[in-house]
Structures are given as structure tokens and as C-alpha cells.
Coordinates of C-alpha atoms (C1' of nucleotides) in Angstrom, one line a residue:
Chain I
X1 CA -0.1 0.1 -0.1
X2 CA 1.8 2.9 -1.1
X3 CA 0.7 5.8 0.8
X4 CA 2.1 8.1 3.9
X5 CA -1.8 8.4 6.1
X6 CA -0.8 10.1 9.3
X7 CA -3.3 9.7 12.1
X8 CA -3.1 11.2 15.8
X9 CA -2.6 8.5 18.3
X10 CA -4.1 9.4 21.2
X11 CA -2.0 6.7 23.1
X12 CA 1.6 8.7 21.9
X13 CA -0.1 12.2 21.8
X14 CA 1.4 12.4 18.4
X15 CA 0.6 12.0 14.5
X16 CA 2.1 8.8 13.3
X17 CA 2.2 6.9 10.4
X18 CA -0.4 4.5 9.6
X19 CA 0.8 0.8 9.0
X20 CA -1.6 -2.0 9.4
X21 CA -1.1 -4.9 11.3
X22 CA -2.0 -7.3 8.4
X23 CA -1.0 -6.0 4.8
X24 CA -3.8 -5.2 3.1
X25 CA -6.5 -5.4 5.7
X26 CA -7.5 -2.9 8.4
X27 CA -9.5 -3.6 11.8
X28 CA -11.6 -0.3 13.2
X29 CA -13.7 -0.3 16.1
X30 CA -15.8 2.7 17.1
X31 CA -18.0 3.5 19.9
X32 CA -21.4 3.7 19.0
X33 CA -24.4 5.1 20.6
X34 CA -26.2 3.6 23.8
X35 CA -29.8 3.8 22.3
X36 CA -32.1 5.3 24.7
X37 CA -32.9 8.8 23.3
X38 CA -32.4 10.3 19.8
X39 CA -29.0 11.2 18.7
X40 CA -28.1 14.6 18.9
X41 CA -25.6 16.5 17.0
X42 CA -23.0 15.2 19.4
X43 CA -23.5 12.1 18.0
X44 CA -23.2 13.1 14.6
X45 CA -19.2 13.9 14.9
X46 CA -18.2 10.5 15.6
X47 CA -20.0 9.1 13.3
X48 CA -19.0 11.7 10.1
X49 CA -15.5 11.3 11.4
X50 CA -15.0 7.7 11.4
X51 CA -17.4 7.8 8.3
X52 CA -14.3 9.8 6.6
X53 CA -11.5 7.4 7.9
X54 CA -13.6 4.4 6.6
X55 CA -13.9 5.9 2.9
X56 CA -10.4 7.0 2.9
X57 CA -9.0 4.0 4.0
X58 CA -10.9 1.8 1.5
X59 CA -9.9 4.7 -1.1
X60 CA -6.3 3.7 -0.4
X61 CA -6.9 -0.1 -1.2
X62 CA -7.6 -1.6 2.1
X63 CA -10.2 -4.0 2.8
X64 CA -11.8 -2.5 5.8
X65 CA -13.7 -4.3 8.6
X66 CA -15.7 -1.7 10.6
X67 CA -17.1 -2.5 13.7
X68 CA -19.6 0.0 15.3
X69 CA -21.5 -1.0 18.3
X70 CA -24.7 -0.8 19.7
X71 CA -24.9 -0.3 23.4
X72 CA -28.2 -1.9 24.6
X73 CA -27.3 -3.0 28.0
X74 CA -24.9 -2.3 30.9
X75 CA -24.8 1.3 30.8
X76 CA -25.7 2.6 34.1
X77 CA -27.2 6.1 34.8
X78 CA -24.4 6.9 37.6
X79 CA -21.4 5.9 38.7
X80 CA -19.7 3.7 41.2
X81 CA -21.1 1.0 39.1
X82 CA -24.6 1.6 40.8
X83 CA -27.8 3.0 40.0
X84 CA -30.3 2.1 37.0
X85 CA -29.5 0.8 33.6
X86 CA -30.1 3.6 31.0
X87 CA -32.3 1.2 28.8
X88 CA -34.4 -0.4 31.5
X89 CA -35.0 2.9 33.1
X90 CA -36.2 4.5 29.4
X91 CA -38.6 1.4 29.1
X92 CA -39.7 1.4 32.5
X93 CA -40.6 5.4 32.1
X94 CA -42.3 4.5 28.8
X95 CA -43.8 1.3 29.9
X96 CA -42.3 -0.6 27.0
X97 CA -40.0 -3.9 26.9
X98 CA -36.5 -2.9 27.1
X99 CA -36.2 -4.6 23.5
X100 CA -38.7 -2.2 22.0
X101 CA -36.4 0.9 23.3
X102 CA -33.7 -0.8 21.8
X103 CA -35.1 -1.3 18.6
X104 CA -37.0 2.2 18.4
X105 CA -34.1 4.3 18.7
X106 CA -31.6 2.1 16.9
X107 CA -34.1 2.2 14.1
X108 CA -34.2 6.5 14.2
X109 CA -30.3 6.0 14.7
X110 CA -29.9 4.4 11.7
X111 CA -32.4 7.1 9.7
X112 CA -30.2 9.8 10.6
X113 CA -27.3 8.2 10.0
X114 CA -28.4 7.4 6.3
X115 CA -29.8 10.9 6.0
X116 CA -26.1 12.0 6.8
X117 CA -24.6 9.9 4.6
X118 CA -22.8 7.9 7.1
X119 CA -22.3 4.5 5.3
X120 CA -23.1 1.5 7.6
X121 CA -20.3 -0.1 9.1
X122 CA -19.4 -3.6 8.6
X123 CA -20.8 -5.1 11.8
X124 CA -23.2 -3.7 14.0
X125 CA -23.1 -5.5 17.2
X126 CA -25.1 -5.7 20.2
X127 CA -24.0 -5.6 23.7
X128 CA -27.1 -7.8 24.6
X129 CA -26.3 -10.4 21.7
X130 CA -22.9 -10.9 23.0
X131 CA -23.8 -11.8 26.8
X132 CA -21.8 -14.6 26.2
X133 CA -18.6 -13.4 25.0
X134 CA -18.7 -10.7 27.8
X135 CA -18.8 -13.6 30.2
X136 CA -16.0 -15.5 28.7
X137 CA -13.7 -12.3 28.6
X138 CA -14.7 -11.5 32.3
X139 CA -13.6 -15.3 33.4
X140 CA -10.5 -14.8 31.5
X141 CA -9.7 -11.6 33.7
X142 CA -10.5 -13.8 36.4
X143 CA -8.4 -16.2 35.5
X144 CA -5.7 -14.2 34.8
X145 CA -6.2 -12.7 38.4
X146 CA -7.0 -9.6 37.7
X147 CA -10.4 -9.4 38.7
X148 CA -12.4 -10.7 42.1
X149 CA -15.9 -11.7 42.9
X150 CA -18.0 -9.9 45.6
X151 CA -21.7 -10.8 46.3
X152 CA -22.2 -11.9 43.2
X153 CA -20.3 -9.4 40.9
X154 CA -17.0 -9.1 39.6
X155 CA -14.6 -6.5 39.8
X156 CA -11.7 -5.3 38.1
X157 CA -8.8 -5.0 40.4
X158 CA -7.4 -1.8 39.0
X159 CA -4.2 -1.9 41.7
X160 CA -3.2 -4.8 41.1
X161 CA -3.5 -4.3 37.3
X162 CA -1.4 -1.2 37.6
X163 CA 1.1 -2.9 39.5
X164 CA 2.3 -5.2 36.3
X165 CA 0.8 -2.8 33.6
X166 CA -0.1 0.7 33.6
X167 CA -3.9 1.7 34.2
X168 CA -3.9 5.4 32.9
X169 CA -1.6 5.4 29.8
X170 CA -4.3 6.8 27.4
X171 CA -5.7 9.5 29.6
X172 CA -2.8 10.6 31.1
X173 CA -4.5 10.0 34.8
X174 CA -2.0 9.2 37.5
X175 CA -3.5 6.3 39.1
X176 CA -1.3 5.9 42.2
X177 CA -2.9 9.6 43.2
X178 CA -6.2 7.9 42.5
X179 CA -5.4 5.2 44.8
X180 CA -4.0 7.4 47.6
X181 CA -7.1 9.4 47.7
X182 CA -9.5 6.6 47.3
X183 CA -8.2 4.3 49.7
X184 CA -10.2 5.5 52.9
X185 CA -13.4 6.1 51.3
X186 CA -14.2 2.3 50.7
X187 CA -14.9 0.1 53.1
X188 CA -18.8 -0.2 52.9
X189 CA -18.7 -1.0 49.1
X190 CA -18.3 -4.6 47.8
X191 CA -15.7 -3.1 45.7
X192 CA -11.9 -2.9 47.1
X193 CA -11.5 0.5 45.9
X194 CA -13.5 2.9 44.1
X195 CA -11.4 2.9 41.1
X196 CA -12.1 -0.3 40.6
X197 CA -14.8 -1.1 37.8
X198 CA -17.5 -3.7 37.4
X199 CA -17.1 -6.3 34.8
X200 CA -20.4 -8.2 35.9
X201 CA -22.9 -6.9 38.1
X202 CA -25.3 -9.2 40.0
X203 CA -28.9 -7.8 39.0
X204 CA -31.4 -6.6 42.0
X205 CA -34.8 -8.8 41.8
X206 CA -36.4 -6.0 40.0
X207 CA -34.0 -5.6 37.7
X208 CA -35.5 -6.8 34.0
X209 CA -32.7 -7.0 32.1
X210 CA -30.7 -9.9 33.5
X211 CA -28.5 -13.2 32.5
X212 CA -27.3 -16.4 33.7
X213 CA -23.6 -16.3 34.8
X214 CA -21.4 -18.3 36.9
X215 CA -21.7 -15.6 39.6
X216 CA -25.2 -14.3 39.5
X217 CA -27.9 -13.0 37.3
X218 CA -26.9 -10.3 36.3
X219 CA -25.5 -8.0 33.4
X220 CA -22.0 -6.9 32.1
X221 CA -20.1 -3.8 33.2
X222 CA -20.5 -1.0 30.5
X223 CA -16.7 -1.2 29.3
X224 CA -17.0 -5.0 28.6
X225 CA -19.0 -5.4 25.8
X226 CA -16.3 -3.3 23.5
X227 CA -13.8 -5.5 25.0
X228 CA -15.6 -8.9 23.9
X229 CA -17.0 -7.5 20.7
X230 CA -13.9 -5.9 19.3
X231 CA -11.9 -8.6 20.0
X232 CA -14.3 -11.5 18.6
X233 CA -14.8 -9.5 15.0
X234 CA -11.3 -8.1 14.8
X235 CA -9.1 -10.3 16.9
X236 CA -6.9 -9.8 19.6
X237 CA -5.1 -7.3 18.0
X238 CA -6.5 -4.8 15.7
X239 CA -5.4 -1.1 14.2
X240 CA -7.9 1.8 15.3
X241 CA -10.5 1.9 17.9
X242 CA -12.2 5.4 17.8
X243 CA -14.8 7.0 19.5
X244 CA -15.4 10.7 21.3
X245 CA -13.0 12.2 23.6
X246 CA -15.4 12.2 26.5
X247 CA -14.8 8.4 26.4
X248 CA -11.2 8.4 26.9
X249 CA -11.7 8.0 30.5
X250 CA -13.1 5.8 32.0
X251 CA -14.4 3.9 29.2
X252 CA -11.6 3.2 27.0
X253 CA -8.8 3.3 29.8
X254 CA -11.2 0.4 31.5
X255 CA -11.5 -1.3 27.9
X256 CA -7.5 -1.0 27.5
X257 CA -7.0 -2.6 31.0
X258 CA -9.5 -5.3 30.5
X259 CA -8.3 -6.7 27.2
X260 CA -4.6 -6.6 28.5
X261 CA -5.2 -7.9 31.5
X262 CA -7.3 -10.9 29.9
X263 CA -4.9 -11.2 26.5
X264 CA -1.6 -10.3 28.2
X265 CA -0.9 -7.4 25.2
X266 CA -2.3 -4.5 24.0
X267 CA -5.1 -5.0 21.3
X268 CA -5.7 -1.7 20.1
X269 CA -2.6 0.1 17.7
X270 CA -4.0 3.3 17.6
X271 CA -6.6 5.4 19.8
X272 CA -8.2 8.1 18.0
X273 CA -10.6 10.7 19.5
X274 CA -13.0 13.1 17.9
X275 CA -13.2 16.4 20.0
X276 CA -16.7 17.6 21.4
X277 CA -19.1 20.4 19.9
X278 CA -20.1 23.1 21.7
X279 CA -22.8 25.4 22.1
X280 CA -22.1 28.6 23.8
X281 CA -18.8 27.7 24.2
X282 CA -19.8 24.3 26.6
X283 CA -19.7 20.9 25.5
X284 CA -23.1 19.7 24.0
X285 CA -24.1 17.0 25.9
X286 CA -26.9 14.7 27.7
X287 CA -26.1 15.7 31.0
X288 CA -26.2 19.5 30.1
X289 CA -29.6 19.0 28.8
X290 CA -28.2 21.8 26.0
X291 CA -28.3 19.2 23.3
X292 CA -30.2 19.6 19.7
X293 CA -31.2 16.4 18.3
X294 CA -30.3 15.8 14.8
X295 CA -34.1 15.6 14.0
X296 CA -34.5 19.1 15.4
X297 CA -31.9 20.0 13.3
X298 CA -33.7 18.6 9.9
X299 CA -37.2 20.1 10.7
X300 CA -36.1 23.3 12.3
X301 CA -37.8 22.3 15.5
X302 CA -35.8 24.1 18.1
X303 CA -35.5 28.2 19.9
X304 CA -31.8 28.0 19.3
X305 CA -32.5 27.1 15.5
X306 CA -33.5 30.1 12.6
X307 CA -34.6 27.5 10.4
X308 CA -34.4 23.6 9.3
X309 CA -30.9 22.7 8.3
X310 CA -30.3 19.9 5.9
X311 CA -28.6 17.0 6.7
X312 CA -25.6 18.0 3.9
X313 CA -25.5 21.2 5.8
X314 CA -24.6 19.4 9.0
X315 CA -22.2 17.1 7.7
X316 CA -20.5 19.9 5.6
X317 CA -20.4 22.0 8.7
X318 CA -18.6 19.3 11.1
X319 CA -16.1 18.6 7.9
X320 CA -15.4 22.0 7.8
X321 CA -13.5 21.9 11.2
X322 CA -10.7 19.6 11.7
X323 CA -12.0 16.2 14.1
X324 CA -9.8 17.2 16.7
X325 CA -10.9 20.6 17.2
X326 CA -14.0 21.5 19.4
X327 CA -16.5 23.2 17.1
X328 CA -19.0 25.9 18.1
X329 CA -22.3 25.4 17.0
X330 CA -24.3 28.2 16.3
X331 CA -27.3 29.0 13.9
X332 CA -24.8 31.4 12.1
X333 CA -22.1 29.2 11.8
X334 CA -24.7 26.8 10.0
X335 CA -26.1 29.2 7.9
X336 CA -22.7 30.1 6.5
X337 CA -21.7 26.5 6.2
X338 CA -25.5 26.0 4.3
X339 CA -24.3 28.6 1.5
X340 CA -20.9 27.3 1.1
X341 CA -21.9 24.3 0.6
X342 CA -24.4 25.3 -1.9
X343 CA -21.9 27.0 -3.7
X344 CA -19.7 24.2 -4.1
X345 CA -22.5 22.0 -5.0
X346 CA -23.7 24.4 -7.6
X347 CA -20.1 24.6 -8.8
X348 CA -20.0 20.8 -9.1
X349 CA -23.2 20.4 -10.9
X350 CA -21.9 23.4 -13.2
X351 CA -18.5 21.3 -13.7
X352 CA -20.5 18.5 -15.5
X353 CA -21.7 20.7 -18.3
X354 CA -18.3 22.7 -19.3
X355 CA -17.6 22.6 -22.6
X356 CA -13.6 22.0 -23.0
X357 CA -11.2 23.7 -25.3
X358 CA -8.0 23.2 -27.4
X359 CA -6.0 24.0 -24.1
X360 CA -6.6 25.3 -20.6
X361 CA -6.2 28.9 -19.0
X362 CA -6.9 27.5 -15.8
X363 CA -4.6 25.8 -13.3
X364 CA -5.8 22.5 -12.5
X365 CA -2.4 20.6 -11.8
X366 CA -1.9 19.3 -8.4
X367 CA -5.5 19.9 -6.9
X368 CA -5.6 15.8 -6.7
X369 CA -2.3 15.9 -4.9
X370 CA -2.9 18.5 -2.8
X371 CA -6.0 16.9 -1.8
X372 CA -4.8 13.7 -0.9
X373 CA -1.9 15.8 0.8
X374 CA -4.5 17.3 3.4
X375 CA -6.3 14.1 4.0
X376 CA -3.1 12.1 4.8
X377 CA -2.7 14.6 6.9
X378 CA -4.9 13.1 10.0
X379 CA -7.8 13.7 8.1
X380 CA -7.5 17.3 7.5
X381 CA -10.8 17.8 5.8
X382 CA -11.0 21.9 6.4
X383 CA -8.1 22.0 4.0
X384 CA -9.5 19.7 1.2
X385 CA -12.7 21.8 1.7
X386 CA -10.6 25.1 0.9
X387 CA -8.6 23.3 -2.1
X388 CA -12.2 22.6 -3.7
X389 CA -12.9 26.2 -3.3
X390 CA -9.7 27.3 -5.1
X391 CA -10.8 25.3 -7.9
X392 CA -14.2 26.4 -8.0
X393 CA -12.9 29.5 -8.8
X394 CA -11.4 28.0 -12.1
X395 CA -14.9 26.2 -12.8
X396 CA -16.5 29.4 -12.4
X397 CA -14.4 31.4 -15.0
X398 CA -14.7 28.5 -17.4
X399 CA -18.2 28.6 -17.0
X400 CA -18.2 32.4 -17.5
X401 CA -16.4 32.4 -20.7
X402 CA -13.6 33.8 -18.9
X403 CA -11.4 31.2 -19.4
X404 CA -10.8 28.1 -20.8
X405 CA -10.1 24.4 -19.8
X406 CA -9.0 21.6 -22.1
X407 CA -10.3 18.0 -22.5
X408 CA -7.6 16.2 -20.2
X409 CA -7.6 19.2 -17.5
X410 CA -11.4 18.9 -17.2
X411 CA -11.8 15.2 -17.1
X412 CA -9.2 15.5 -13.9
X413 CA -11.0 18.2 -12.3
X414 CA -14.5 16.1 -12.8
X415 CA -12.5 12.7 -11.4
X416 CA -11.4 14.7 -8.5
X417 CA -14.4 16.4 -7.4
X418 CA -16.1 13.4 -7.7
X419 CA -13.8 11.7 -5.6
X420 CA -13.6 14.2 -2.8
X421 CA -17.1 15.5 -2.7
X422 CA -19.1 12.5 -3.1
X423 CA -16.8 9.5 -2.3
X424 CA -14.5 11.1 0.5
X425 CA -16.4 13.5 1.8
X426 CA -19.8 12.0 1.1
X427 CA -21.5 14.9 0.2
X428 CA -24.7 14.5 -1.8
X429 CA -26.7 16.8 -3.9
X430 CA -29.7 17.5 -1.6
X431 CA -31.4 19.6 -4.6
X432 CA -35.1 18.5 -4.9
X433 CA -35.1 17.9 -8.4
X434 CA -32.2 15.2 -8.3
X435 CA -34.0 11.9 -9.2
X436 CA -37.1 13.7 -10.5
X437 CA -37.8 12.7 -14.1
X438 CA -36.7 13.8 -17.3
X439 CA -40.2 14.9 -18.9
X440 CA -40.6 17.1 -16.1
X441 CA -37.1 18.6 -16.3
X442 CA -38.0 19.3 -20.1
X443 CA -40.8 21.0 -19.1
X444 CA -39.3 23.7 -17.1
X445 CA -36.6 24.0 -19.5
X446 CA -39.5 24.5 -22.5
X447 CA -40.9 27.5 -20.4
X448 CA -37.6 28.7 -19.7
X449 CA -36.8 28.3 -23.6
X450 CA -40.2 30.2 -24.0
X451 CA -39.0 33.1 -21.5
X452 CA -35.6 33.2 -23.4
X453 CA -37.2 34.0 -26.7
X454 CA -39.6 36.7 -24.9
X455 CA -36.2 38.1 -23.5
X456 CA -34.5 38.3 -27.0
X457 CA -37.5 39.8 -28.6
X458 CA -37.3 42.4 -25.2
X459 CA -40.9 41.1 -24.3
X460 CA -39.6 42.1 -20.4
X461 CA -43.4 41.5 -19.4
X462 CA -43.6 37.6 -20.8
X463 CA -40.2 37.2 -19.3
X464 CA -40.8 38.2 -16.0
X465 CA -43.7 36.8 -15.5
X466 CA -42.4 33.5 -16.2
X467 CA -39.9 34.0 -14.1
X468 CA -41.8 35.5 -11.3
X469 CA -44.1 32.7 -11.0
X470 CA -41.3 30.1 -11.2
X471 CA -40.1 31.7 -8.3
X472 CA -43.2 32.1 -6.3
X473 CA -43.2 28.0 -7.0
X474 CA -40.0 27.9 -5.2
X475 CA -37.9 27.4 -8.7
X476 CA -34.3 29.6 -8.6
X477 CA -33.9 31.0 -11.9
X478 CA -30.6 32.1 -12.8
X479 CA -29.8 33.6 -16.2
X480 CA -26.3 33.0 -17.8
X481 CA -24.1 34.5 -20.7
X482 CA -26.3 32.5 -23.3
X483 CA -29.1 30.8 -21.3
X484 CA -30.3 29.6 -18.1
X485 CA -30.2 27.8 -15.3
X486 CA -32.6 26.5 -12.5
X487 CA -32.9 24.5 -9.7
X488 CA -35.8 24.1 -7.2
Chain D
rG1 C1' -7.6 20.4 43.7
rG2 C1' -5.5 17.0 39.9
rU3 C1' -4.7 16.4 34.6
rA4 C1' -5.0 18.3 29.5
rC5 C1' -6.3 21.6 26.2
rC6 C1' -7.5 26.3 24.0
rU7 C1' -7.7 32.1 22.8
rU8 C1' -6.6 33.3 15.0
rG9 C1' -9.5 39.6 11.6
rG10 C1' -17.9 41.0 12.0
rC11 C1' -18.9 35.1 12.7
rC12 C1' -16.9 30.0 12.1
rG13 C1' -12.5 27.7 11.2
rA14 C1' -7.2 26.3 8.9
rG15 C1' -2.0 26.7 9.2
rU16 C1' 3.1 28.2 9.9
rG17 C1' 9.6 30.3 13.1
rG18 C1' 10.2 35.2 7.6
rU19 C1' 5.8 34.0 1.5
rU20 C1' -2.8 33.9 0.3
rA21 C1' -5.9 29.1 4.3
rG22 C1' -11.0 28.5 3.0
rG23 C1' -16.5 29.5 4.0
rC24 C1' -20.1 33.4 5.8
rA25 C1' -20.9 38.5 6.1
rC26 C1' -20.1 43.6 4.8
rC27 C1' -18.1 47.7 1.2
rG28 C1' -16.4 48.7 -4.1
rG29 C1' -16.6 47.3 -9.1
rU30 C1' -17.8 44.0 -14.1
rC31 C1' -21.7 41.7 -16.4
rU32 C1' -27.4 42.1 -16.8
rG33 C1' -33.4 45.1 -19.6
rC34 C1' -33.8 44.3 -14.1
rA35 C1' -33.3 40.8 -10.6
rA36 C1' -30.0 36.5 -9.3
rA37 C1' -25.6 34.1 -9.9
rA38 C1' -20.9 34.4 -11.1
rC39 C1' -15.9 37.0 -11.5
rC40 C1' -12.8 40.8 -9.5
rG41 C1' -11.5 43.8 -5.7
rC42 C1' -11.6 44.8 -0.4
rA43 C1' -9.8 43.0 6.1
rU44 C1' -2.0 42.9 6.8
rA45 C1' -6.0 39.0 12.4
rC46 C1' -3.6 36.1 15.7
rG47 C1' -5.4 37.2 24.3
rG48 C1' -1.6 40.5 27.6
rC49 C1' 3.6 40.8 29.0
rG50 C1' 8.2 39.3 28.9
rG51 C1' 12.4 35.8 27.0
rU52 C1' 14.9 33.0 22.4
rU53 C1' 16.0 34.4 17.7
rC54 C1' 18.7 38.3 12.2
rG55 C1' 13.1 37.5 12.6
rA56 C1' 7.5 34.6 16.4
rU57 C1' 1.0 34.8 15.3
rU58 C1' 3.8 30.1 15.5
rC59 C1' 9.3 28.2 20.4
rC60 C1' 10.0 29.1 26.1
rG61 C1' 7.9 31.4 30.8
rC62 C1' 4.5 34.3 33.5
rC63 C1' -0.2 36.3 33.6
rA64 C1' -5.4 36.9 32.2
rG65 C1' -9.6 34.3 30.3
rG66 C1' -12.2 29.8 28.7
rU67 C1' -13.2 24.5 28.1
rA68 C1' -13.0 19.3 28.6
rC69 C1' -11.8 15.1 31.8
rC70 C1' -11.4 13.4 37.2
rU71 C1' -19.6 10.6 37.9
rC72 C1' -23.4 9.0 33.0
rC73 C1' -22.0 11.5 28.1
rA74 C1' -20.2 10.6 21.3

RNA sequence: GGUACCUUGGCCGAGUGGUUAGGCACCGGUCUGCAAAACCGCAUACGGCGGUUCGAUUCCGCCAGGUACCUCCA
């Protein structure tokens, strides 16, 4: 594989060249949603970030197995491995079977992802469907001596693990201090230390979501599913593990500990974390209650939104910032993205209609290389987009008859635009006319040709009437040098 | 309190030890019957104070402000 893709590895805190464990295959695991509520803007970020990576790795020629899980059990309401299961709570409140809640929100998540043109992963395993694997994984950790049973639950022994390995290597946390400060606080708990985390929890009698295990009727701890499912589908060692920065600790730290304890080796080579989306400078999240769901964006049904924003606008907005930067949401910023995207997509449509000349007076060389270079620099999509906007100027110049382009340059430009806009950035034409039939389009063309004739005869009354009435119906009419363009 | 990070022109947002990011908005111009679109031009920005350097927005230190994680969160 001839490339020099660099990605930022949270483990080393620097950009590293991506070299897969296996020659031509890449294994990639990304933490998916806990399905107890609608996906919000924050959920779109990792989905889109790793969608870009998924697409780009495939573009480089890798066969990628992309696993993104659905958390439908084990994710507890609050800390200290107590509290109610999120799914079970929602089910109780809505008087539904837990699996009804899971199905409902999974369907809605899929719908939102599809709207955002996020490709489905290769495998989307549910935690509840992998209880056996999680029990087996827990056994391995017990056998290795890094866990203990207490009152029917099993806990990970962080202190013991840390003596042999390094708990805190991902998040940079100093575990010795954590052990020091928490020593006296324990005692009452089933856990030896408050830093210990549950691998298996015994279910209280009223708890509906429960499975049999050697230790008790209960359910797996939250961190367990990713270790169990990741290694099941990607092997004991795989290339990339992704997720939001907020999962770094404790979730990913615990995952590393579990896998290392059970297997005696590092499972993941590259850890990647996307940054958060903020709103008024603060993280958008469930706990703060300051989130806006994707559906609210699509419908405009939220006090902070000036209008509805299309899925592609959301996608473009996210891609205009680097995935490791925070990006501050505002209606104003989204409107700016919307306009920029429209201009880019109009230019892309226009590109298809350009006619070639004998030679080029515009510079198209190097666009492909520059875009590739930006992608290879830790997926720098904002730079890719800026290059595309630069190239857009050439397209418009040719379109206006102020410049010419040769056949080969035109073909190259079309090819690069398709590759980056459609295939890699995953931006789709959302205009209402795409997909409608030819007869309809021809009818509009006919009307506008009549208008053109009227214009040529200086019959402004007729030409304006046609334009105004079409405009009133929602069409956008643009006169060009020797004709017209329209869209709905 | 611990740890990490951030502070770029009206807004969003890249990036770099000395050369234009890009988008949106504004203003001026070209084009046009008008309009729209398009094109051209237009901002010489990098929190403050020191230091290193021939030269720092970019490196170092201090200060100010902000954020994230340390409990569930993408």
C-alpha cells in the first residue's frame, strides 16, 4: 500500500504514520450510541469522522472491517457501578419492553445516519447479543488474576493491574494518586477500591435485563462489551479504535485494562478521539441538557435554530472543522456552512456541463495531490474543502467564458471533484430535482426557453412573468451568458 | 484541587519560525433590460507581558480568560 497516511494516536499524543497490522486489511472499532434517546448533533461527529476514515482507508485500497456497536445493556445511570440501567429506566418510564426501546432508537439512529450519508459499518453488534462473549472475557480476567468476585458481582482490580501494567496510559491519569485519595473512602462497598470497575453486576430482584452467569443472574459492565465484541470480530490485536474524547476516561482506559489483563498484550494500535461540539462554548451533551437532536436540525424545530438545516449542511459543517478541534455550533455558523455548501455543490453541477477547449488557461494541476496530502495529514478535511473552493474559481471562470479548459484538464477536474466531494467527503446533491424524471425537467426547460425568446424580443412582461411565477413556486432561475440555469 | 487543552480579522474555522488558508457577512466594481448568479477587488488577524531568535501569531516562561476529563455523556 503506497501511501503516507498519518493519524493522531491518543496513546502517543502525536501523529503517527498509519501502518496496519496486516498488509492489506484494516480492523476498526468505534463506540456507537447507547440507544435510549434520539441522536443529537454530538453523535453525528464521531459517526461522520470515522465515516471519513472508513471511506479514506478503502480509497487507499484496504479491505476494512468497521465495527460500530450498539450499547443496549450495561450502561448505568451514574457512577460507582450503581444506579439503574439506562435502557431499563427508559423502558420503565415508557412502559415498554427494554428491547422495544432499543429497537425504536436504533431505527431512528439508522435513519439519521442514512440522512447524513454515513455508511453503515461492516458489523453493528449489540451488547445484549454478546453476553456469552462478555462472560467468557470476564472469566479470562478472573483467571489471569486481575479481577475478584464480590457478592455475585465481578470487579476489576485496578491496583493489581497497575502493578504489572499501566492503568492511565491513555488518559494520562495518575493512578497512584487516585489510589491514594480513594483508599479510605471504601469499606462499605462491594468493591475493594472505588477505582475498581464492574465486569459483571448482579441484578437486583426488580431488574428486568438479566442473564445467567457463573456468578449471579445479572448483566455485564459497560466497558466489557467493547473489549468482548472488538476482539471477537477484529481479533486480539487490531488497528484502530475510535470514539469521542469524553470516552477516553474511564471507558477506553478500562477497555485497555480489560483487554490487556485478559490477553496479556495490547489490543489496539491506534486510538483516535474526536473532539466535542460546543454550544455557547460549552460541550453539547446529555447531562447538560443543552443538546439539539439531529431531527430537530432537520425540521428546524428548536428555539435556537433560525430554520431547518439539511443533513448535508450538518455534515459539511462538521467537516469544515478538524475532527480534533472543538467546533462551536450556532445557527449563524450553520447558515454560513449552508451557503458555502450550496455554492460548492452548484459549482460541482456546473462542472459537469462545461465544454472543453483546445487548451487550458486555468490551473488544475496538483489539486488531486493537494487534497490527498490534506487527507493524509490526519484527515484534514477543512483543508480539502479549501482546495475545492479554490478550484471552484476556475470552474466558474470557464463557465463564464472568461477562461478555457482542455479536455484532459476537465476530465481530471471532474474526477477529483467526484472523488473528494462524493466518495470521500460523502457530500450528496440534495436539490429537490435530483431524482425527478426527465419529462418534468424538460417541461421546465421548455418554459424557460419560451422566456428566453421573450427576452430576446425584449418582451420583459412575459419573461418576468415566467420568472416570477416559477420563483413563487420555489424555483431559482439564473440567467447565464447565453441561456439559463434553474433549480428547485 | 489534579490532568490536559484552547484563546486567530464582524462570525465560523485552517495553518505556519520570515511567503494568500477557506467559508459566511460587509463594502466597491464588472456583467445584466431588471434581478439573481458568477467574477474581480477589499480585512495586513493571531489574548496580555516578558524571553529565545536576524526575525514569532507560530518556540519558552509568566499572567488573564475559557473549556474538557476526573460521575453518565459522542
